[in-house]
XYZ file of C-alpha atoms in Angstrom:
516
model
C -0.135 -0.016 0.097
C 1.385 3.148 -0.955
C 1.440 5.188 2.044
C 2.465 9.519 2.672
C 5.126 9.575 4.408
C 4.885 11.948 8.006
C 1.086 12.193 7.210
C -0.891 11.532 10.203
C -5.008 11.113 10.415
C -6.965 11.887 13.337
C -10.480 10.636 13.740
C -13.132 11.121 16.558
C -16.404 8.835 15.074
C -19.211 10.427 17.773
C -22.628 9.625 18.216
C -23.984 12.337 15.873
C -21.020 13.339 13.581
C -17.384 12.008 12.619
C -14.565 14.209 12.277
C -11.360 13.722 10.767
C -7.845 15.905 10.439
C -4.814 15.723 8.641
C -1.411 16.492 10.005
C 1.217 16.761 7.522
C 5.115 16.338 8.599
C 5.736 19.801 8.856
C 3.074 20.066 11.745
C 0.015 21.754 9.491
C -3.370 20.439 10.625
C -6.293 20.441 8.252
C -9.843 19.189 8.972
C -11.203 16.880 6.064
C -14.179 18.187 4.220
C -17.518 16.008 3.783
C -20.242 17.614 1.811
C -18.381 21.166 2.771
C -18.376 20.419 6.332
C -15.894 19.027 8.657
C -18.554 16.829 10.475
C -19.458 14.020 8.914
C -22.932 12.782 9.724
C -22.426 9.495 11.494
C -25.893 8.086 10.583
C -25.771 5.279 7.734
C -28.577 4.143 5.224
C -28.754 0.490 3.586
C -31.587 -0.078 1.437
C -32.398 -3.597 -0.016
C -30.250 -3.915 -3.192
C -27.681 -0.733 -2.115
C -24.235 -0.505 -0.429
C -23.834 1.277 2.970
C -24.688 5.074 2.223
C -22.945 7.581 4.380
C -23.175 11.077 5.623
C -25.684 13.377 3.613
C -26.256 10.709 0.920
C -27.602 8.566 3.891
C -29.675 11.383 5.013
C -31.126 11.902 1.685
C -31.936 7.986 1.243
C -33.218 8.000 4.892
C -36.090 10.743 3.872
C -37.391 8.427 0.849
C -36.854 4.906 3.036
C -37.090 5.587 6.659
C -36.830 2.505 8.040
C -33.442 1.918 6.440
C -31.754 4.757 8.349
C -29.975 4.343 11.471
C -28.749 7.481 12.833
C -26.744 6.703 15.765
C -24.566 3.125 15.145
C -22.154 4.429 17.767
C -24.764 3.541 20.485
C -25.469 0.195 18.792
C -21.987 -1.181 19.256
C -23.157 -3.579 21.886
C -26.467 -5.483 19.580
C -24.180 -7.194 17.512
C -26.393 -6.572 14.622
C -29.221 -4.029 13.415
C -32.210 -4.392 11.478
C -32.605 -0.861 8.295
C -35.245 -1.916 5.929
C -35.378 -5.681 5.223
C -31.386 -6.333 5.859
C -30.082 -7.404 9.373
C -25.817 -5.803 9.278
C -23.903 -6.110 11.623
C -23.013 -2.958 13.620
C -19.104 -3.652 12.666
C -20.278 -3.038 9.081
C -22.030 0.167 9.866
C -19.444 1.629 11.714
C -16.705 0.420 9.095
C -18.699 1.950 6.358
C -18.424 5.703 8.206
C -14.562 4.965 8.670
C -14.291 3.674 4.888
C -15.904 7.451 3.885
C -13.249 8.829 5.603
C -10.240 6.784 4.509
C -11.692 7.350 1.159
C -11.478 11.506 1.435
C -7.985 11.344 3.185
C -6.692 9.235 0.523
C -7.972 11.762 -2.239
C -6.579 14.547 -0.541
C -3.252 13.132 0.214
C -2.523 11.190 -2.980
C -1.977 7.972 -0.829
C -3.027 6.599 2.461
C -1.862 8.526 5.824
C 1.408 7.147 7.302
C -0.076 6.402 10.385
C -4.081 6.441 12.002
C -5.055 7.840 15.589
C -8.594 6.551 16.183
C -10.555 7.754 19.534
C -12.633 6.017 21.949
C -14.838 6.682 24.716
C -12.706 6.211 28.027
C -15.166 4.184 29.517
C -15.226 2.078 26.822
C -13.974 -1.662 28.042
C -11.833 -4.098 25.635
C -15.305 -5.593 23.817
C -16.137 -1.821 22.953
C -12.744 -0.987 21.452
C -12.124 -4.215 19.875
C -15.325 -3.673 17.943
C -14.144 -0.455 16.500
C -10.792 -1.976 15.787
C -12.149 -4.232 13.757
C -14.224 -1.570 11.784
C -10.810 0.304 11.132
C -9.221 -2.785 9.410
C -12.709 -3.568 7.658
C -12.434 0.217 6.745
C -8.849 -0.158 4.725
C -7.692 2.130 7.587
C -4.909 -0.698 8.653
C -3.230 -1.064 12.247
C -4.918 2.300 13.968
C -3.582 3.786 17.193
C -6.258 3.924 19.567
C -6.745 6.918 22.152
C -9.144 7.489 24.672
C -10.986 10.765 23.990
C -10.320 12.879 27.268
C -6.294 11.994 26.229
C -6.913 13.522 23.257
C -8.791 16.489 24.531
C -5.795 17.073 26.858
C -3.134 17.316 24.448
C -5.093 20.051 22.503
C -5.593 21.640 25.810
C -1.833 21.801 25.916
C -0.506 21.421 22.874
C -2.880 23.737 20.432
C -3.479 26.064 23.044
C -0.642 26.461 24.666
C -1.982 26.719 28.091
C 0.387 25.978 30.869
C 0.316 22.622 32.353
C 3.285 22.068 34.694
C 4.253 18.638 35.725
C 2.254 17.291 38.109
C -0.810 19.428 37.256
C -4.127 18.323 36.208
C -6.691 19.200 33.757
C -10.177 18.385 33.619
C -11.776 17.505 30.564
C -15.759 17.818 30.595
C -16.998 15.984 27.361
C -21.300 16.809 26.598
C -21.589 14.952 23.081
C -24.620 14.186 21.422
C -25.248 10.868 22.928
C -23.243 10.667 26.244
C -21.677 13.181 28.988
C -17.721 11.952 30.278
C -15.983 13.890 32.381
C -11.821 12.864 33.213
C -8.973 14.399 34.805
C -5.836 13.964 33.723
C -2.273 14.961 34.934
C 0.398 15.531 33.208
C 3.492 12.922 33.602
C 6.387 13.743 31.640
C 5.201 13.859 27.656
C 1.930 12.554 28.319
C -0.879 12.218 30.827
C -2.105 9.846 33.213
C -5.850 9.354 33.596
C -6.365 10.110 37.250
C -10.348 9.404 37.526
C -13.112 9.648 34.808
C -16.586 8.896 35.050
C -19.628 9.690 33.246
C -23.650 9.577 32.199
C -24.776 7.255 29.812
C -28.132 9.275 29.548
C -27.223 12.654 29.048
C -26.408 14.437 25.973
C -27.248 16.885 23.122
C -30.097 14.336 22.177
C -31.487 14.829 25.563
C -31.490 18.563 25.483
C -33.190 18.334 22.001
C -36.364 16.525 23.746
C -36.523 19.429 26.075
C -37.207 21.701 23.147
C -39.894 19.059 21.996
C -41.413 18.330 25.339
C -42.063 22.143 24.976
C -43.710 21.989 21.983
C -45.778 19.217 23.025
C -46.864 21.237 25.922
C -48.070 23.766 23.594
C -49.691 21.697 20.941
C -50.867 18.359 22.825
C -54.592 19.140 23.682
C -55.395 20.486 20.335
C -53.685 17.662 18.217
C -53.876 14.372 20.262
C -53.820 12.384 17.145
C -50.791 13.808 15.754
C -48.568 13.655 18.499
C -49.551 10.093 19.043
C -48.193 9.397 15.142
C -45.074 11.590 15.947
C -44.271 9.555 19.129
C -45.366 6.122 17.309
C -45.037 6.673 13.873
C -45.546 3.596 11.507
C -46.269 5.009 7.888
C -43.322 6.053 6.227
C -44.893 9.581 5.791
C -45.051 9.973 9.458
C -41.211 8.921 10.306
C -40.066 11.366 7.769
C -42.200 13.836 9.866
C -40.370 12.300 13.155
C -37.258 13.103 11.496
C -38.167 16.609 10.475
C -38.994 16.934 13.882
C -35.946 16.139 15.934
C -34.109 18.176 13.455
C -35.570 20.844 13.678
C -35.558 20.751 17.820
C -31.806 20.318 17.190
C -31.693 23.270 15.132
C -33.114 25.584 17.443
C -30.888 24.060 20.651
C -27.953 25.299 18.630
C -29.827 28.597 17.994
C -30.499 29.074 21.407
C -26.900 29.219 22.167
C -26.423 32.227 19.908
C -29.826 33.993 20.000
C -32.325 34.870 22.948
C -35.337 33.049 21.053
C -36.200 30.714 18.291
C -38.854 28.983 16.641
C -39.796 25.379 15.921
C -41.945 24.119 13.010
C -44.220 20.954 14.171
C -45.314 19.194 11.419
C -48.263 17.257 11.275
C -49.238 19.632 14.186
C -48.698 22.235 11.324
C -47.830 24.971 13.647
C -44.874 26.765 14.989
C -43.829 27.347 18.419
C -41.288 29.850 19.929
C -38.446 28.684 22.492
C -36.574 31.225 24.444
C -33.468 30.723 25.890
C -34.661 31.527 29.253
C -37.291 29.136 28.856
C -34.868 26.361 27.509
C -32.215 26.706 30.116
C -34.733 26.356 33.180
C -35.742 22.933 31.195
C -32.432 22.196 30.951
C -30.872 23.284 34.278
C -31.307 20.089 36.410
C -29.913 17.893 33.719
C -27.130 20.006 33.365
C -26.600 20.460 37.073
C -26.622 16.298 36.955
C -23.743 16.513 34.972
C -21.743 19.467 37.090
C -21.966 17.193 40.115
C -20.801 14.567 38.216
C -17.686 16.687 36.958
C -17.106 18.002 41.221
C -17.423 14.326 42.278
C -14.657 13.152 39.623
C -12.231 15.924 40.634
C -12.629 14.797 44.426
C -11.984 11.224 43.335
C -8.985 12.435 41.500
C -7.502 13.915 44.812
C -6.385 16.884 42.816
C -6.423 20.220 44.870
C -7.732 23.570 43.524
C -4.165 24.831 43.514
C -2.844 22.205 41.183
C -5.898 22.150 38.665
C -4.535 23.470 35.511
C -7.918 24.170 33.378
C -11.080 23.234 32.823
C -11.655 22.300 29.086
C -14.726 22.063 27.571
C -15.448 19.671 24.037
C -18.299 18.094 22.561
C -21.148 20.161 20.343
C -23.675 20.522 23.387
C -21.235 21.875 25.625
C -21.936 25.388 23.457
C -25.029 25.840 25.716
C -24.623 28.927 27.553
C -25.761 27.501 30.697
C -22.767 24.406 30.776
C -19.973 26.916 31.195
C -22.399 29.203 34.083
C -23.001 26.358 36.084
C -18.951 25.116 35.747
C -17.830 28.044 36.741
C -20.596 28.775 39.686
C -19.864 25.596 41.196
C -15.819 24.718 40.930
C -15.297 28.693 40.820
C -12.854 28.226 37.917
C -13.592 29.483 34.395
C -13.911 27.183 31.620
C -11.903 26.921 28.431
C -14.432 27.085 25.769
C -13.070 26.626 22.137
C -15.498 28.045 19.040
C -15.247 24.613 17.328
C -15.162 21.564 20.301
C -16.196 19.450 17.898
C -12.697 19.305 16.380
C -10.406 19.437 19.561
C -10.569 15.399 20.012
C -9.479 14.685 16.989
C -7.076 17.227 16.444
C -5.377 16.613 19.932
C -5.208 13.063 19.108
C -2.168 14.125 16.080
C -0.575 15.636 19.344
C 0.378 12.730 20.795
C 3.151 10.026 20.159
C 6.409 11.372 18.610
C 5.116 14.957 17.751
C 3.900 16.212 21.055
C 3.491 13.136 23.477
C 3.472 9.872 24.979
C 1.116 7.799 22.704
C -0.449 4.499 23.694
C 1.184 1.429 22.179
C -0.320 1.540 18.419
C -3.755 -1.529 18.633
C -3.598 -3.809 15.530
C -7.438 -4.464 14.353
C -7.988 -7.886 14.397
C -9.529 -10.200 12.286
C -13.390 -10.094 12.725
C -14.159 -13.000 14.666
C -15.816 -13.925 17.682
C -15.779 -11.498 20.683
C -16.685 -11.403 24.779
C -19.816 -9.879 25.671
C -19.709 -5.999 25.879
C -18.198 -5.194 29.533
C -20.965 -2.328 30.588
C -24.431 -0.863 29.091
C -24.916 0.821 26.072
C -26.483 4.354 26.099
C -30.365 4.285 25.960
C -31.655 4.590 22.290
C -32.036 8.499 21.496
C -35.810 9.773 21.139
C -35.359 10.058 17.518
C -35.180 6.795 16.546
C -37.237 5.640 13.803
C -36.861 2.726 12.012
C -39.098 -0.656 12.742
C -37.970 -2.800 15.685
C -36.160 -5.775 14.639
C -38.165 -9.181 14.608
C -38.135 -10.663 18.405
C -36.288 -13.854 17.187
C -33.241 -14.134 14.741
C -31.218 -16.988 13.117
C -28.091 -17.507 14.727
C -25.852 -20.622 14.401
C -27.073 -22.442 17.354
C -30.752 -22.321 15.320
C -30.297 -25.506 13.724
C -28.876 -27.504 16.700
C -31.857 -26.110 19.139
C -34.467 -27.079 16.573
C -32.570 -30.378 16.064
C -32.593 -31.201 19.824
C -35.912 -30.243 19.835
C -36.809 -32.364 17.451
C -35.312 -35.205 18.789
C -36.761 -34.406 22.198
C -40.564 -34.797 21.120
C -40.325 -37.999 18.886
C -38.519 -39.406 21.392
C -41.112 -39.239 23.664
C -43.967 -41.807 24.635
C -47.092 -41.967 21.651
C -49.297 -41.792 25.059
C -47.807 -38.470 26.273
C -46.817 -36.739 22.925
C -50.483 -36.476 21.772
C -51.343 -35.742 25.391
C -54.217 -33.249 23.930
C -55.996 -36.103 22.691
C -55.380 -39.144 25.285
C -54.750 -38.218 28.598
C -57.537 -36.025 28.351
C -59.703 -39.060 28.589
C -57.425 -40.079 31.809
C -59.159 -37.851 33.712
C -58.455 -35.512 36.165
C -54.538 -36.330 36.008
C -54.612 -35.848 32.142
C -56.065 -32.495 32.329
C -53.971 -31.156 34.948
C -50.888 -32.264 32.631
C -53.016 -30.184 29.660
C -53.372 -27.362 31.310
C -49.391 -27.069 32.651
C -48.214 -27.639 29.009
C -50.441 -24.955 27.950
C -49.166 -22.620 30.599
C -45.473 -23.090 29.705
C -46.825 -22.488 26.126
C -48.202 -19.270 27.037
C -45.294 -18.151 29.326
C -42.869 -19.142 26.529
C -44.253 -17.274 23.931
C -44.764 -14.238 25.912
C -41.023 -14.674 26.777
C -39.963 -14.684 23.241
C -41.992 -11.134 22.293
C -40.590 -9.593 25.192
C -36.823 -10.613 23.840
C -36.114 -12.365 27.655
C -35.187 -15.547 25.561
C -32.998 -13.438 23.326
C -31.111 -16.448 21.374
C -31.633 -20.105 20.960
C -30.835 -22.237 23.778
C -32.332 -24.798 26.410
C -35.647 -22.350 26.695
C -36.096 -22.404 23.137
C -36.576 -26.480 23.408
C -38.751 -25.929 25.951
C -40.954 -23.588 24.229
C -41.001 -25.996 20.865
C -41.738 -28.823 22.942
C -44.952 -27.610 24.750
C -45.915 -26.159 21.566
C -46.022 -29.210 19.954
C -48.261 -30.943 22.557
C -50.554 -27.862 22.235
C -50.384 -27.952 18.603
C -51.016 -31.993 18.246
C -54.786 -31.945 19.154
C -55.363 -29.463 16.544
C -53.753 -31.370 13.628
C -55.958 -34.326 14.881
C -59.218 -31.965 14.456
C -57.637 -30.941 11.234
C -56.923 -34.461 9.954
C -60.361 -35.610 11.004
C -62.089 -32.793 9.544
C -60.587 -33.485 5.902
C -62.075 -36.916 6.359
C -59.679 -39.011 8.193
C -61.056 -41.168 10.419
C -57.671 -41.948 11.908
C -54.012 -40.455 11.934
C -51.227 -42.192 12.609
C -49.306 -40.526 15.802
C -46.021 -40.106 14.141
C -47.822 -37.838 11.092
C -49.528 -35.613 14.184
C -46.603 -35.115 15.629
C -44.239 -34.703 13.031
C -46.759 -32.000 11.581
C -47.038 -30.359 15.003
C -43.336 -30.035 15.355
C -43.142 -28.261 11.875
C -45.385 -25.662 13.409
C -43.797 -25.350 16.524
C -40.444 -24.850 14.818
C -41.737 -22.755 11.986
C -43.533 -20.536 14.219
C -39.831 -19.840 15.623
C -38.112 -18.898 12.290
C -37.849 -15.195 11.762
C -40.979 -13.508 9.957
C -40.387 -11.147 7.293
C -40.023 -7.822 9.106
C -43.051 -5.062 8.553
C -42.880 -2.133 7.715
């Protein structure tokens, strides 16, 4: 592979947007542009017969076919696969599609592949999640990458790009309010690198939660006169309703951003067909409890780190949602320290990652992206789904590698049963109360099993499905017998009845085509 000597590529794969920055051998830093913007939308689109689209292409395609759009693949990193339209796609492939878009643009600008690639990730991510990220980077054609925690990259930006004095042993607090989550870390200068003294976060607090406040304001003003319209916006089924929901949440995000610059903003509510006004004062009053939580977490993290006020060199705000003026006000009021705010906080992490290593500090050892393969379960729960999710839920049961084995085990158990037990619905009932108790018990097991399957408490094939297939078979046998008799057959071989019942039970568990 032809590489551009001395050129480094830093990538910050975010919940809503992805940022990529190039640094040449002379130290000049240039953000990559995607559709004339340094922010590449992290959303992806997959149609039945198309490749995975990214950025503005994905957004436009999602307007026409909402079920194929996934706005936040980063939030789905623990799920393995997701349903988009009529396809089940590995989350790794969705992340790889975004990173591949970055790789192609970097190669176009440089004329060759960058010599080194740095990819950032949340400090709270465990090995399972970083393995997925590394696998996606390899699949995207980025090769061997260096994985760097986002707060370390932010600290490098604070000390190197901004030139803030950070003596040996002093610390910086990084407050990162992104679209999906909030993270805070305290890092101490150690030689040419940084030691993480403490880190914490809130998985249920991010920019989308502030967007929710904007929508809630509009709902409060209009819901009584438009109950049906809000029902369609909250629970869209038709494509037109899904598009309307997308329009609403996009507008809410724009209003939130406008209120960081102006005293008021207007939100158009589709389907309701009204425009409502929200002032900054109203927004900050609603946002205060949420942002107060983040400030308390930042304060607690500082205390856990054991850093004195005199040893804290600065408080650095990163993440697009940190632009909200109330964030800096609450931090200043609580910590007694004026935060450092930059014009484009979204670029800080990607840019800072390029100032680690030989050019500006001690970087972590490079992590080669391993070949895709089985991975251990994630070590923590992922963040909650954002309110603007529009794609339909996947079927409750999907095909996995263990499905054939489970079906075979269930069939064997049923076929090995004595005939008088297998035909319990017909024969045991004739044996009096004991037979009735048996049949009622089987029906209860079947009912509970199907209820568990629908609520996804039986997440994948296992012995729970074996029991469910067996009990369903026992309940289905009488129906098969009655069906045959209705067709004019006076006698039915037990093996035939059992076989048909098994087919009904197993067939019912096979994945159905997801409804639009």
